[in-house]
Amino acid sequence: KLTSLKRTASKPKLEFSLACKDLVAPTRDRKLNTFVQITVVHPGEQTSARYSSTEIVEGTRDPLFLTGVTFPPDYPIYEETKIKLTVYDVKDKSQDTVRTSILAEHKEPRTDIGRSFLGCATFKVGELVKSKEQQLTLNLRSSDGGKTVGTIDVSLVKMGETEDGESNHNAADVQGQKCALVYECTSPENNSSKDNLPLLNAVLKNPICKLYRFPSSDNKWMCVREQMSESTLSFHIPKELINLHIKEDMRRNQDLKELGELSPHWDNMCKSVIAHCD
């Protein structure tokens, strides 16, 4: 039996930020340009699925990534779900290395695709959400699993929430990554999200969520959640147009069948058209 995460229908199920410390470079004088690839291993499955990646942070062995990881409300994620974090060093950005979703995952470091493997770590979602500090510090291991090449911090992010789950419009806790909800845009009418949720769910499908954080002048974090969805009209209108074309073709075929006796030339042409459309 899988344990679901407790979240409201309109909020992402899980959001966290990433930062690495004391990364080991392949050579002493190498300035690392790193990004993290996030891979999900669903419970009961052996295969992994690439989910997202961070931006590239250049010239440091202690990168702090501004692009977070967020899972939308309908994503099948549970406490038993495993998340693998793989850190890469980018050597040639012209090879489009950030588009990791189309690149194969290699066990051995490779340089011909503009990136090289530094280390990886794996954790269960339940370990993060149940941790006392709501933060995990994981050792990054080499490809053979024997050498530690640095650490990666995984911090749970809660936007506009306190421990009891209610909105907090005043305070922000930097260590716990709790960010006060200053303003949330839900619709052009600016009504409450609860009032608009059924309407939005009716016209918007396939949500995609992204999380970003930025340091502010008062030594706190400003977190921005970007949520994008597809309009159902994007699928409904083309589908209806295709149905109209099909009905029109069927009507014309029926008209050809009802023409009656024709000369051999036109009769053969009619049969050819009808056979082609059928």
CSV table of C-alpha atoms in Angstrom, one decimal:
chain,number,residue,atom,x,y,z
A,1,LYS,CA,0.0,0.0,0.0
A,2,LEU,CA,1.4,3.4,-1.1
A,3,THR,CA,1.3,6.5,1.2
A,4,SER,CA,0.0,9.6,-0.6
A,5,LEU,CA,1.3,13.1,0.2
A,6,LYS,CA,-1.2,15.4,1.9
A,7,ARG,CA,-1.7,18.4,-0.4
A,8,THR,CA,-4.7,20.5,-1.5
A,9,ALA,CA,-6.1,20.0,-5.0
A,10,SER,CA,-4.8,23.3,-6.3
A,11,LYS,CA,-1.2,23.1,-4.8
A,12,PRO,CA,1.8,21.1,-6.0
A,13,LYS,CA,2.3,17.8,-4.2
A,14,LEU,CA,6.0,18.4,-3.6
A,15,GLU,CA,8.5,21.2,-4.0
A,16,PHE,CA,12.1,21.3,-3.1
A,17,SER,CA,15.3,23.3,-3.8
A,18,LEU,CA,18.9,22.0,-4.3
A,19,ALA,CA,22.4,23.1,-3.5
A,20,CYS,CA,25.7,21.3,-3.6
A,21,LYS,CA,28.8,21.7,-1.5
A,22,ASP,CA,32.5,20.7,-1.8
A,23,LEU,CA,32.2,19.2,-5.2
A,24,VAL,CA,35.3,17.4,-6.4
A,25,ALA,CA,36.6,18.5,-9.8
A,26,PRO,CA,38.2,16.0,-12.2
A,27,THR,CA,41.4,18.1,-12.2
A,28,ARG,CA,42.6,20.6,-9.5
A,29,ASP,CA,42.5,23.6,-11.8
A,30,ARG,CA,39.1,22.8,-13.3
A,31,LYS,CA,36.3,25.4,-12.6
A,32,LEU,CA,33.1,23.4,-12.4
A,33,ASN,CA,29.9,24.4,-14.4
A,34,THR,CA,27.3,22.1,-12.9
A,35,PHE,CA,23.6,21.2,-13.1
A,36,VAL,CA,21.5,18.6,-11.5
A,37,GLN,CA,19.3,16.1,-13.4
A,38,ILE,CA,16.3,14.9,-11.5
A,39,THR,CA,15.1,11.3,-12.1
A,40,VAL,CA,12.0,9.6,-10.6
A,41,VAL,CA,11.8,5.9,-9.8
A,42,HIS,CA,8.2,4.9,-9.1
A,43,PRO,CA,7.3,2.3,-6.5
A,44,GLY,CA,7.3,-1.2,-7.8
A,45,GLU,CA,9.2,-0.3,-11.0
A,46,GLN,CA,12.8,-0.9,-11.9
A,47,THR,CA,13.1,1.7,-14.6
A,48,SER,CA,13.6,5.4,-14.0
A,49,ALA,CA,12.0,8.4,-15.7
A,50,ARG,CA,13.8,11.7,-16.2
A,51,TYR,CA,11.7,14.5,-14.7
A,52,SER,CA,13.6,17.8,-14.9
A,53,SER,CA,16.9,19.6,-14.5
A,54,THR,CA,18.2,22.7,-12.9
A,55,GLU,CA,20.0,25.6,-14.6
A,56,ILE,CA,23.8,25.5,-15.0
A,57,VAL,CA,25.8,27.3,-12.2
A,58,GLU,CA,29.2,28.3,-13.5
A,59,GLY,CA,32.6,28.6,-11.8
A,60,THR,CA,32.0,27.2,-8.3
A,61,ARG,CA,32.3,24.0,-6.4
A,62,ASP,CA,29.4,25.1,-4.1
A,63,PRO,CA,26.6,25.7,-6.5
A,64,LEU,CA,23.3,27.0,-5.2
A,65,PHE,CA,20.6,26.3,-7.8
A,66,LEU,CA,17.8,28.9,-8.3
A,67,THR,CA,15.6,26.5,-10.3
A,68,GLY,CA,13.7,24.2,-7.9
A,69,VAL,CA,11.8,21.0,-8.5
A,70,THR,CA,8.0,20.9,-8.2
A,71,PHE,CA,5.5,18.1,-8.8
A,72,PRO,CA,1.9,19.1,-9.9
A,73,PRO,CA,-1.2,18.1,-7.9
A,74,ASP,CA,-2.0,15.2,-10.3
A,75,TYR,CA,1.5,13.7,-10.5
A,76,PRO,CA,1.6,10.1,-9.1
A,77,ILE,CA,4.2,10.7,-6.3
A,78,TYR,CA,4.2,8.9,-2.9
A,79,GLU,CA,6.3,8.7,0.2
A,80,GLU,CA,7.8,5.5,-1.2
A,81,THR,CA,8.8,7.2,-4.5
A,82,LYS,CA,12.6,7.4,-5.0
A,83,ILE,CA,14.2,10.5,-6.5
A,84,LYS,CA,17.7,10.3,-8.0
A,85,LEU,CA,19.8,13.4,-8.2
A,86,THR,CA,22.7,13.3,-10.7
A,87,VAL,CA,25.3,16.1,-10.9
A,88,TYR,CA,27.0,16.8,-14.2
A,89,ASP,CA,29.9,19.1,-15.1
A,90,VAL,CA,29.3,20.9,-18.3
A,91,LYS,CA,32.3,21.2,-20.6
A,92,ASP,CA,30.6,22.4,-23.8
A,93,LYS,CA,27.3,24.2,-23.4
A,94,SER,CA,26.9,24.4,-27.2
A,95,GLN,CA,26.0,20.7,-27.1
A,96,ASP,CA,22.6,21.7,-25.5
A,97,THR,CA,23.5,19.7,-22.3
A,98,VAL,CA,20.6,21.1,-20.3
A,99,ARG,CA,18.1,19.2,-22.5
A,100,THR,CA,18.8,16.0,-20.6
A,101,SER,CA,15.4,14.5,-21.2
A,102,ILE,CA,16.5,13.5,-24.7
A,103,LEU,CA,19.9,12.2,-23.7
A,104,ALA,CA,20.7,8.7,-22.6
A,105,GLU,CA,21.8,8.1,-19.1
A,106,HIS,CA,25.4,6.8,-19.0
A,107,LYS,CA,27.0,4.9,-16.2
A,108,GLU,CA,30.5,5.9,-17.2
A,109,PRO,CA,31.6,9.5,-17.7
A,110,ARG,CA,31.5,10.8,-21.2
A,111,THR,CA,33.0,13.9,-22.7
A,112,ASP,CA,31.8,13.7,-26.3
A,113,ILE,CA,28.4,15.1,-25.4
A,114,GLY,CA,29.7,18.2,-23.6
A,115,ARG,CA,29.2,17.0,-20.0
A,116,SER,CA,30.8,14.6,-17.6
A,117,PHE,CA,29.3,12.7,-14.6
A,118,LEU,CA,30.4,14.0,-11.2
A,119,GLY,CA,28.2,12.0,-8.7
A,120,CYS,CA,24.7,11.0,-7.8
A,121,ALA,CA,22.5,10.5,-4.7
A,122,THR,CA,19.1,8.9,-4.1
A,123,PHE,CA,16.4,9.5,-1.5
A,124,LYS,CA,12.8,8.5,-0.8
A,125,VAL,CA,10.1,11.3,-0.7
A,126,GLY,CA,9.0,10.1,2.7
A,127,GLU,CA,12.5,10.8,4.1
A,128,LEU,CA,12.3,14.4,3.0
A,129,VAL,CA,8.8,15.2,4.1
A,130,LYS,CA,9.2,13.5,7.5
A,131,SER,CA,12.7,14.9,8.3
A,132,LYS,CA,12.8,17.2,11.4
A,133,GLU,CA,14.4,20.1,9.6
A,134,GLN,CA,12.6,19.2,6.3
A,135,GLN,CA,16.0,19.1,4.7
A,136,LEU,CA,18.3,16.2,3.7
A,137,THR,CA,22.1,16.4,3.2
A,138,LEU,CA,23.1,13.5,0.9
A,139,ASN,CA,26.6,12.3,-0.1
A,140,LEU,CA,27.2,12.3,-3.8
A,141,ARG,CA,28.8,9.1,-4.9
A,142,SER,CA,31.0,8.3,-7.9
A,143,SER,CA,29.8,6.0,-10.7
A,144,ASP,CA,31.1,2.9,-8.8
A,145,GLY,CA,29.5,4.0,-5.6
A,146,GLY,CA,32.8,4.0,-3.6
A,147,LYS,CA,34.0,7.6,-3.6
A,148,THR,CA,32.3,10.6,-2.1
A,149,VAL,CA,32.6,13.6,-4.5
A,150,GLY,CA,30.7,16.2,-2.4
A,151,THR,CA,27.2,16.7,-0.8
A,152,ILE,CA,23.9,17.9,-2.0
A,153,ASP,CA,21.3,19.6,0.1
A,154,VAL,CA,17.6,18.9,-0.6
A,155,SER,CA,15.3,21.5,1.1
A,156,LEU,CA,11.5,21.2,1.2
A,157,VAL,CA,9.8,24.4,0.1
A,158,LYS,CA,6.4,25.5,1.4
A,159,MET,CA,4.8,28.6,-0.1
A,160,GLY,CA,2.2,30.4,1.9
A,161,GLU,CA,1.9,27.6,4.5
A,162,THR,CA,2.5,27.2,8.2
A,163,GLU,CA,2.8,23.9,10.0
A,164,ASP,CA,-1.0,23.6,10.3
A,165,GLY,CA,-1.4,24.0,6.6
A,166,GLU,CA,-3.0,27.5,6.8
A,167,SER,CA,-1.9,30.5,4.8
A,168,ASN,CA,0.8,32.7,6.4
A,169,HIS,CA,1.0,36.2,4.9
A,170,ASN,CA,3.5,37.7,7.3
A,171,ALA,CA,6.6,35.5,8.1
A,172,ALA,CA,9.2,33.7,6.1
A,173,ASP,CA,11.6,31.1,7.4
A,174,VAL,CA,14.8,30.9,5.4
A,175,GLN,CA,16.1,27.7,7.0
A,176,GLY,CA,12.9,25.8,6.5
A,177,GLN,CA,12.3,27.3,3.1
A,178,LYS,CA,8.9,28.6,4.1
A,179,CYS,CA,7.9,31.6,2.1
A,180,ALA,CA,5.1,34.0,2.9
A,181,LEU,CA,2.4,34.1,0.2
A,182,VAL,CA,2.4,37.8,-0.9
A,183,TYR,CA,0.1,37.5,-3.9
A,184,GLU,CA,-1.3,34.7,-6.0
A,185,CYS,CA,-2.9,35.3,-9.4
A,186,THR,CA,-5.6,32.8,-10.1
A,187,SER,CA,-7.8,34.5,-12.7
A,188,PRO,CA,-8.4,37.8,-14.5
A,189,GLU,CA,-11.3,38.5,-12.1
A,190,ASN,CA,-8.9,38.0,-9.1
A,191,ASN,CA,-11.5,35.9,-7.2
A,192,SER,CA,-10.4,33.3,-4.6
A,193,SER,CA,-8.7,30.2,-5.9
A,194,LYS,CA,-11.4,28.0,-4.2
A,195,ASP,CA,-14.2,29.7,-6.2
A,196,ASN,CA,-12.3,29.4,-9.5
A,197,LEU,CA,-10.9,25.9,-9.0
A,198,PRO,CA,-13.8,24.0,-10.6
A,199,LEU,CA,-13.9,26.4,-13.6
A,200,LEU,CA,-10.1,26.3,-14.1
A,201,ASN,CA,-10.1,22.5,-14.0
A,202,ALA,CA,-12.8,22.4,-16.6
A,203,VAL,CA,-10.9,24.5,-19.1
A,204,LEU,CA,-7.2,23.7,-18.2
A,205,LYS,CA,-5.5,20.4,-18.5
A,206,ASN,CA,-2.0,18.9,-18.2
A,207,PRO,CA,-0.5,21.3,-15.7
A,208,ILE,CA,3.2,21.9,-15.6
A,209,CYS,CA,4.8,23.6,-12.5
A,210,LYS,CA,8.2,25.2,-12.2
A,211,LEU,CA,9.8,26.7,-9.0
A,212,TYR,CA,12.4,29.4,-8.8
A,213,ARG,CA,14.0,31.1,-5.9
A,214,PHE,CA,15.9,34.4,-5.7
A,215,PRO,CA,17.9,36.0,-2.9
A,216,SER,CA,16.4,39.2,-1.6
A,217,SER,CA,18.1,42.3,0.0
A,218,ASP,CA,16.9,41.3,3.5
A,219,ASN,CA,18.8,37.9,3.4
A,220,LYS,CA,15.6,36.0,2.7
A,221,TRP,CA,14.4,34.0,-0.3
A,222,MET,CA,11.8,35.1,-2.8
A,223,CYS,CA,10.1,32.0,-4.2
A,224,VAL,CA,8.2,32.1,-7.5
A,225,ARG,CA,6.0,29.3,-8.7
A,226,GLU,CA,5.1,29.2,-12.4
A,227,GLN,CA,2.1,27.1,-13.3
A,228,MET,CA,1.2,26.4,-17.0
A,229,SER,CA,-1.6,24.4,-18.4
A,230,GLU,CA,-3.1,23.6,-21.8
A,231,SER,CA,-6.5,24.8,-22.7
A,232,THR,CA,-9.0,22.1,-23.5
A,233,LEU,CA,-10.0,24.1,-26.5
A,234,SER,CA,-6.6,23.3,-28.0
A,235,PHE,CA,-7.8,19.7,-28.3
A,236,HIS,CA,-11.6,20.2,-28.6
A,237,ILE,CA,-11.6,22.6,-31.6
A,238,PRO,CA,-9.3,20.5,-33.8
A,239,LYS,CA,-11.2,17.3,-32.9
A,240,GLU,CA,-14.5,19.0,-33.9
A,241,LEU,CA,-13.0,20.2,-37.2
A,242,ILE,CA,-11.8,16.7,-38.0
A,243,ASN,CA,-15.3,15.3,-37.2
A,244,LEU,CA,-16.9,17.9,-39.6
A,245,HIS,CA,-14.5,17.0,-42.4
A,246,ILE,CA,-15.3,13.3,-41.9
A,247,LYS,CA,-19.0,13.9,-41.9
A,248,GLU,CA,-18.7,16.0,-45.1
A,249,ASP,CA,-16.7,13.3,-46.9
A,250,MET,CA,-19.3,10.7,-45.8
A,251,ARG,CA,-22.1,12.9,-47.2
A,252,ARG,CA,-20.3,13.3,-50.5
A,253,ASN,CA,-19.7,9.6,-50.8
A,254,GLN,CA,-23.4,9.0,-50.2
A,255,ASP,CA,-24.3,11.5,-52.9
A,256,LEU,CA,-22.0,9.6,-55.3
A,257,LYS,CA,-23.7,6.3,-54.5
A,258,GLU,CA,-27.1,7.8,-55.2
A,259,LEU,CA,-26.2,9.1,-58.7
A,260,GLY,CA,-27.6,5.9,-60.3
A,261,GLU,CA,-26.5,4.6,-63.7
A,262,LEU,CA,-23.6,6.4,-65.3
A,263,SER,CA,-21.4,5.9,-68.4
A,264,PRO,CA,-18.6,3.4,-67.9
A,265,HIS,CA,-16.0,6.2,-67.6
A,266,TRP,CA,-17.8,8.2,-64.9
A,267,ASP,CA,-19.0,5.0,-63.1
A,268,ASN,CA,-15.4,3.8,-62.8
A,269,MET,CA,-14.4,7.2,-61.4
A,270,CYS,CA,-17.2,7.2,-58.8
A,271,LYS,CA,-16.3,3.7,-57.7
A,272,SER,CA,-12.6,4.7,-57.5
A,273,VAL,CA,-13.4,7.7,-55.3
A,274,ILE,CA,-15.8,5.7,-53.0
A,275,ALA,CA,-13.2,2.9,-52.6
A,276,HIS,CA,-10.5,5.4,-51.8
A,277,CYS,CA,-12.6,7.2,-49.1
A,278,ASP,CA,-14.0,4.0,-47.6
